């Protein structure tokens, strides 16, 4: 889908597209629960958080504040257009932004679908690499599964077992933060001067590093799922409380 620059591109999504979009949004950890997508996303704050979830280095969340007035909402969207969307080759016309700010039904879904496609395209073209201090894509953990598999294939020639098989990573334990001991080990490995080491030792270090970072990535994914479940439980508690109050009011009348 192209950028939103014509009325034809604002065609309502079909049921399947909507279900896929809502499932995608539900996987993202946001600062407030999603009750009405048209209203909740109208001020642009949650949209900024969506981009930050996937590409944190291009979004400064402190630039976006919750708003009720159309003028404040337009300000948030204008900042997104200037400072964020330009970096992923995306732009939203002012007329469409105004429709979003006024909670026009069906508009934000189209924009979110386009935004998802732009994010996926950006990530495909800008695969992050690990920096010398052990960070990956601006974060302490990242996806190294493909590289890990390449190292395994490199370390195990056809028909020959490896001399030193690396131990399999232990099942991750969910913490509020990645285990500092593993992180310290991963960073220490990145600071080793490997140029003086034999090739087989360098490969073994690479494999151990990938195993550590992969386990930390698993922990981060589990943390996100835990936060999502906690949000769902909170929503259910709120609904149960509302139903209970209505039942009490009903019983009081009779």
Short mmCIF file of C-alpha atoms in Angstrom, two decimals:
data_model
loop_
_atom_site.label_atom_id
_atom_site.label_comp_id
_atom_site.label_asym_id
_atom_site.label_seq_id
_atom_site.Cartn_x
_atom_site.Cartn_y
_atom_site.Cartn_z
CA UNK A 1 0.00 0.00 0.00
CA UNK A 2 1.34 3.47 -0.89
CA UNK A 3 1.56 6.49 1.36
CA UNK A 4 -1.72 8.11 2.26
CA UNK A 5 -1.95 10.84 -0.35
CA UNK A 6 -5.29 10.22 -2.04
CA UNK A 7 -8.87 9.49 -1.07
CA UNK A 8 -8.81 6.12 -2.80
CA UNK A 9 -6.26 4.84 -0.31
CA UNK A 10 -8.64 5.43 2.61
CA UNK A 11 -10.87 2.54 1.57
CA UNK A 12 -12.13 0.67 4.63
CA UNK A 13 -10.34 -2.57 5.48
CA UNK A 14 -12.12 -5.90 5.21
CA UNK A 15 -12.77 -8.14 8.24
CA UNK A 16 -9.68 -10.27 7.73
CA UNK A 17 -7.39 -7.24 7.46
CA UNK A 18 -8.94 -5.76 10.60
CA UNK A 19 -8.50 -8.97 12.59
CA UNK A 20 -4.86 -9.25 11.55
CA UNK A 21 -4.27 -5.58 12.39
CA UNK A 22 -5.90 -5.85 15.83
CA UNK A 23 -3.86 -8.99 16.59
CA UNK A 24 -0.68 -7.12 15.61
CA UNK A 25 -1.54 -4.16 17.85
CA UNK A 26 -2.38 -6.49 20.76
CA UNK A 27 1.17 -7.90 20.64
CA UNK A 28 2.63 -4.43 21.30
CA UNK A 29 3.16 -3.24 24.87
CA UNK A 30 1.57 0.21 25.24
CA UNK A 31 1.31 2.65 28.14
CA UNK A 32 -2.46 2.46 28.42
CA UNK A 33 -5.08 -0.23 27.71
CA UNK A 34 -6.78 -0.27 24.32
CA UNK A 35 -10.57 0.07 24.66
CA UNK A 36 -11.57 2.04 21.56
CA UNK A 37 -8.88 2.13 18.87
CA UNK A 38 -10.37 5.18 17.12
CA UNK A 39 -10.34 7.26 20.29
CA UNK A 40 -7.25 5.78 21.98
CA UNK A 41 -4.97 6.42 18.99
CA UNK A 42 -6.40 9.82 18.06
CA UNK A 43 -3.76 11.91 19.87
CA UNK A 44 -0.81 10.10 18.26
CA UNK A 45 0.81 9.06 21.56
CA UNK A 46 0.15 5.34 21.14
CA UNK A 47 1.24 5.57 17.50
CA UNK A 48 4.58 6.95 18.68
CA UNK A 49 4.81 4.03 21.12
CA UNK A 50 4.08 1.55 18.32
CA UNK A 51 7.02 2.87 16.28
CA UNK A 52 9.20 2.99 19.42
CA UNK A 53 8.38 -0.66 20.13
CA UNK A 54 9.97 -1.72 16.83
CA UNK A 55 12.46 1.08 16.11
CA UNK A 56 13.22 2.77 19.46
CA UNK A 57 16.19 4.79 18.21
CA UNK A 58 14.07 7.02 15.94
CA UNK A 59 11.39 7.98 18.50
CA UNK A 60 11.70 10.17 21.60
CA UNK A 61 8.52 9.44 23.55
CA UNK A 62 8.81 12.54 25.75
CA UNK A 63 7.88 14.62 22.67
CA UNK A 64 4.31 13.26 22.77
CA UNK A 65 1.81 14.02 25.52
CA UNK A 66 -1.77 12.76 25.91
CA UNK A 67 -4.22 15.31 24.55
CA UNK A 68 -7.95 15.98 24.32
CA UNK A 69 -8.06 19.11 22.19
CA UNK A 70 -7.79 18.87 18.42
CA UNK A 71 -4.97 21.40 18.37
CA UNK A 72 -2.83 19.39 20.81
CA UNK A 73 -3.52 16.18 18.93
CA UNK A 74 -2.55 17.82 15.64
CA UNK A 75 0.69 18.95 17.28
CA UNK A 76 1.60 15.38 18.22
CA UNK A 77 0.87 14.12 14.72
CA UNK A 78 2.82 16.98 13.17
CA UNK A 79 5.85 16.02 15.26
CA UNK A 80 5.45 12.39 14.17
CA UNK A 81 5.36 13.45 10.52
CA UNK A 82 8.47 15.64 10.82
CA UNK A 83 10.69 13.68 13.19
CA UNK A 84 9.66 10.03 12.81
CA UNK A 85 7.67 9.18 9.70
CA UNK A 86 10.18 10.85 7.37
CA UNK A 87 12.79 8.32 8.54
CA UNK A 88 10.65 5.39 7.38
CA UNK A 89 9.46 7.07 4.15
CA UNK A 90 5.95 7.67 5.44
CA UNK A 91 3.79 10.79 5.43
CA UNK A 92 0.20 11.51 6.45
CA UNK A 93 -1.63 14.51 4.89
CA UNK A 94 -3.05 17.11 7.25
CA UNK A 95 -6.61 16.36 6.14
CA UNK A 96 -6.22 12.71 7.16
CA UNK A 97 -4.59 13.70 10.47
CA UNK A 98 -7.55 15.96 11.21
CA UNK A 99 -9.93 13.05 10.55
CA UNK A 100 -7.95 10.91 13.00
CA UNK A 101 -7.95 13.67 15.64
CA UNK A 102 -11.72 14.01 15.24
CA UNK A 103 -12.09 10.24 15.72
CA UNK A 104 -13.51 9.54 12.27
CA UNK A 105 -14.31 5.83 12.15
CA UNK A 106 -12.12 3.57 10.03
CA UNK A 107 -9.30 6.05 9.35
CA UNK A 108 -6.82 5.06 12.06
CA UNK A 109 -7.02 1.40 11.02
CA UNK A 110 -5.90 2.25 7.48
CA UNK A 111 -3.04 4.38 8.83
CA UNK A 112 -1.90 1.67 11.24
CA UNK A 113 -1.88 -0.90 8.45
CA UNK A 114 0.23 1.41 6.27
CA UNK A 115 2.50 2.15 9.24
CA UNK A 116 2.98 -1.57 9.86
CA UNK A 117 4.05 -2.08 6.26
CA UNK A 118 6.48 0.85 6.45
CA UNK A 119 8.00 -0.47 9.69
CA UNK A 120 8.45 -3.95 8.24
CA UNK A 121 10.03 -2.52 5.10
CA UNK A 122 12.37 -0.32 7.15
CA UNK A 123 13.44 -3.21 9.37
CA UNK A 124 14.07 -5.35 6.32
CA UNK A 125 16.40 -2.75 4.83
CA UNK A 126 18.10 -1.72 8.07
CA UNK A 127 19.02 -4.89 9.88
CA UNK A 128 20.78 -3.82 13.09
CA UNK A 129 24.30 -4.94 13.93
CA UNK A 130 25.94 -5.46 17.29
CA UNK A 131 28.01 -2.58 18.63
CA UNK A 132 31.32 -3.08 20.52
CA UNK A 133 29.63 -2.59 23.91
CA UNK A 134 27.30 -5.54 23.40
CA UNK A 135 24.21 -3.64 22.27
CA UNK A 136 22.14 -4.80 19.30
CA UNK A 137 19.90 -2.42 17.37
CA UNK A 138 20.12 0.12 20.21
CA UNK A 139 19.05 -2.44 22.82
CA UNK A 140 20.87 -4.89 25.04
CA UNK A 141 19.35 -7.91 23.39
CA UNK A 142 18.60 -8.75 19.78
CA UNK A 143 17.90 -11.48 17.30
CA UNK A 144 20.94 -13.60 16.57
CA UNK A 145 19.23 -16.86 15.67
CA UNK A 146 20.27 -16.78 12.01
CA UNK A 147 23.88 -15.97 12.82
CA UNK A 148 23.95 -18.62 15.52
CA UNK A 149 22.84 -21.26 13.03
CA UNK A 150 25.55 -20.13 10.60
CA UNK A 151 28.18 -20.50 13.30
CA UNK A 152 26.90 -23.98 14.14
CA UNK A 153 27.14 -25.06 10.52
CA UNK A 154 30.62 -23.56 10.32
CA UNK A 155 31.78 -25.31 13.47
CA UNK A 156 30.50 -28.76 12.43
CA UNK A 157 32.04 -29.90 9.14
CA UNK A 158 30.18 -32.61 7.23
CA UNK A 159 30.84 -36.03 8.73
CA UNK A 160 32.99 -34.71 11.62
CA UNK A 161 31.73 -34.12 15.16
CA UNK A 162 32.93 -30.96 16.90
CA UNK A 163 35.86 -31.29 19.27
CA UNK A 164 34.22 -29.14 21.91
CA UNK A 165 30.44 -29.06 21.79
CA UNK A 166 29.06 -25.87 23.32
CA UNK A 167 26.53 -26.49 26.11
CA UNK A 168 22.92 -25.75 25.23
CA UNK A 169 21.58 -22.55 26.82
CA UNK A 170 19.52 -23.11 29.96
CA UNK A 171 15.79 -22.43 29.95
CA UNK A 172 15.32 -18.71 30.61
CA UNK A 173 13.84 -17.42 33.84
CA UNK A 174 11.53 -14.42 33.61
CA UNK A 175 12.97 -11.40 35.43
CA UNK A 176 12.09 -7.73 35.42
CA UNK A 177 15.47 -7.14 33.78
CA UNK A 178 17.87 -9.36 31.81
CA UNK A 179 20.19 -11.27 34.17
CA UNK A 180 23.20 -8.99 34.76
CA UNK A 181 25.62 -11.89 35.01
CA UNK A 182 24.79 -13.14 31.51
CA UNK A 183 24.89 -9.60 30.14
CA UNK A 184 28.30 -9.02 31.69
CA UNK A 185 29.56 -12.25 30.16
CA UNK A 186 28.20 -11.30 26.74
CA UNK A 187 29.84 -7.88 26.89
CA UNK A 188 33.14 -9.31 28.12
CA UNK A 189 33.17 -11.64 25.14
CA UNK A 190 32.74 -8.72 22.76
CA UNK A 191 35.74 -6.92 24.27
CA UNK A 192 38.12 -9.85 23.84
CA UNK A 193 40.82 -9.25 21.26
CA UNK A 194 40.12 -12.21 19.01
CA UNK A 195 42.69 -11.46 16.35
CA UNK A 196 45.37 -13.32 18.32
CA UNK A 197 43.18 -16.37 19.00
CA UNK A 198 43.11 -19.54 16.90
CA UNK A 199 40.16 -19.75 14.46
CA UNK A 200 38.47 -22.61 16.34
CA UNK A 201 38.58 -20.63 19.61
CA UNK A 202 37.14 -17.55 17.91
CA UNK A 203 34.30 -19.63 16.49
CA UNK A 204 33.62 -21.17 19.87
CA UNK A 205 33.50 -17.72 21.50
CA UNK A 206 31.12 -16.52 18.80
CA UNK A 207 28.80 -19.45 19.39
CA UNK A 208 28.77 -18.94 23.16
CA UNK A 209 28.05 -15.25 22.67
CA UNK A 210 25.14 -15.99 20.37
CA UNK A 211 23.72 -18.50 22.85
CA UNK A 212 23.84 -15.95 25.68
CA UNK A 213 22.22 -13.21 23.63
CA UNK A 214 19.57 -15.54 22.23
CA UNK A 215 18.56 -16.59 25.74
CA UNK A 216 18.30 -12.94 26.80
CA UNK A 217 16.10 -12.21 23.78
CA UNK A 218 13.81 -15.05 24.86
CA UNK A 219 13.58 -13.47 28.32
CA UNK A 220 12.58 -10.15 26.78
CA UNK A 221 9.86 -11.78 24.70
CA UNK A 222 8.49 -13.57 27.76
CA UNK A 223 8.50 -10.31 29.71
CA UNK A 224 6.42 -8.64 26.99
CA UNK A 225 3.91 -11.51 27.09
CA UNK A 226 3.69 -11.28 30.89
CA UNK A 227 2.98 -7.55 30.69
CA UNK A 228 0.29 -8.16 28.10
CA UNK A 229 -1.37 -10.81 30.30
CA UNK A 230 -1.25 -8.45 33.27
CA UNK A 231 -3.01 -5.79 31.17
CA UNK A 232 -5.68 -8.28 30.15
CA UNK A 233 -6.22 -9.33 33.78
CA UNK A 234 -6.56 -5.70 34.77
CA UNK A 235 -9.19 -5.12 32.07
CA UNK A 236 -11.14 -8.18 33.22
CA UNK A 237 -11.03 -6.97 36.83
CA UNK A 238 -12.40 -3.59 35.73
CA UNK A 239 -15.22 -5.21 33.77
CA UNK A 240 -16.10 -7.55 36.64
CA UNK A 241 -16.27 -4.57 38.96
CA UNK A 242 -18.55 -2.71 36.56
CA UNK A 243 -20.88 -5.70 36.20
CA UNK A 244 -20.97 -6.16 39.98
CA UNK A 245 -21.97 -2.53 40.52
CA UNK A 246 -24.73 -2.81 37.93
CA UNK A 247 -26.07 -5.96 39.59
CA UNK A 248 -26.05 -4.26 42.98
CA UNK A 249 -27.95 -1.31 41.56
CA UNK A 250 -30.44 -3.66 39.96
CA UNK A 251 -30.97 -5.59 43.20
CA UNK A 252 -31.45 -2.32 45.10
CA UNK A 253 -34.36 -1.36 42.89
CA UNK A 254 -36.22 -4.59 43.59
#
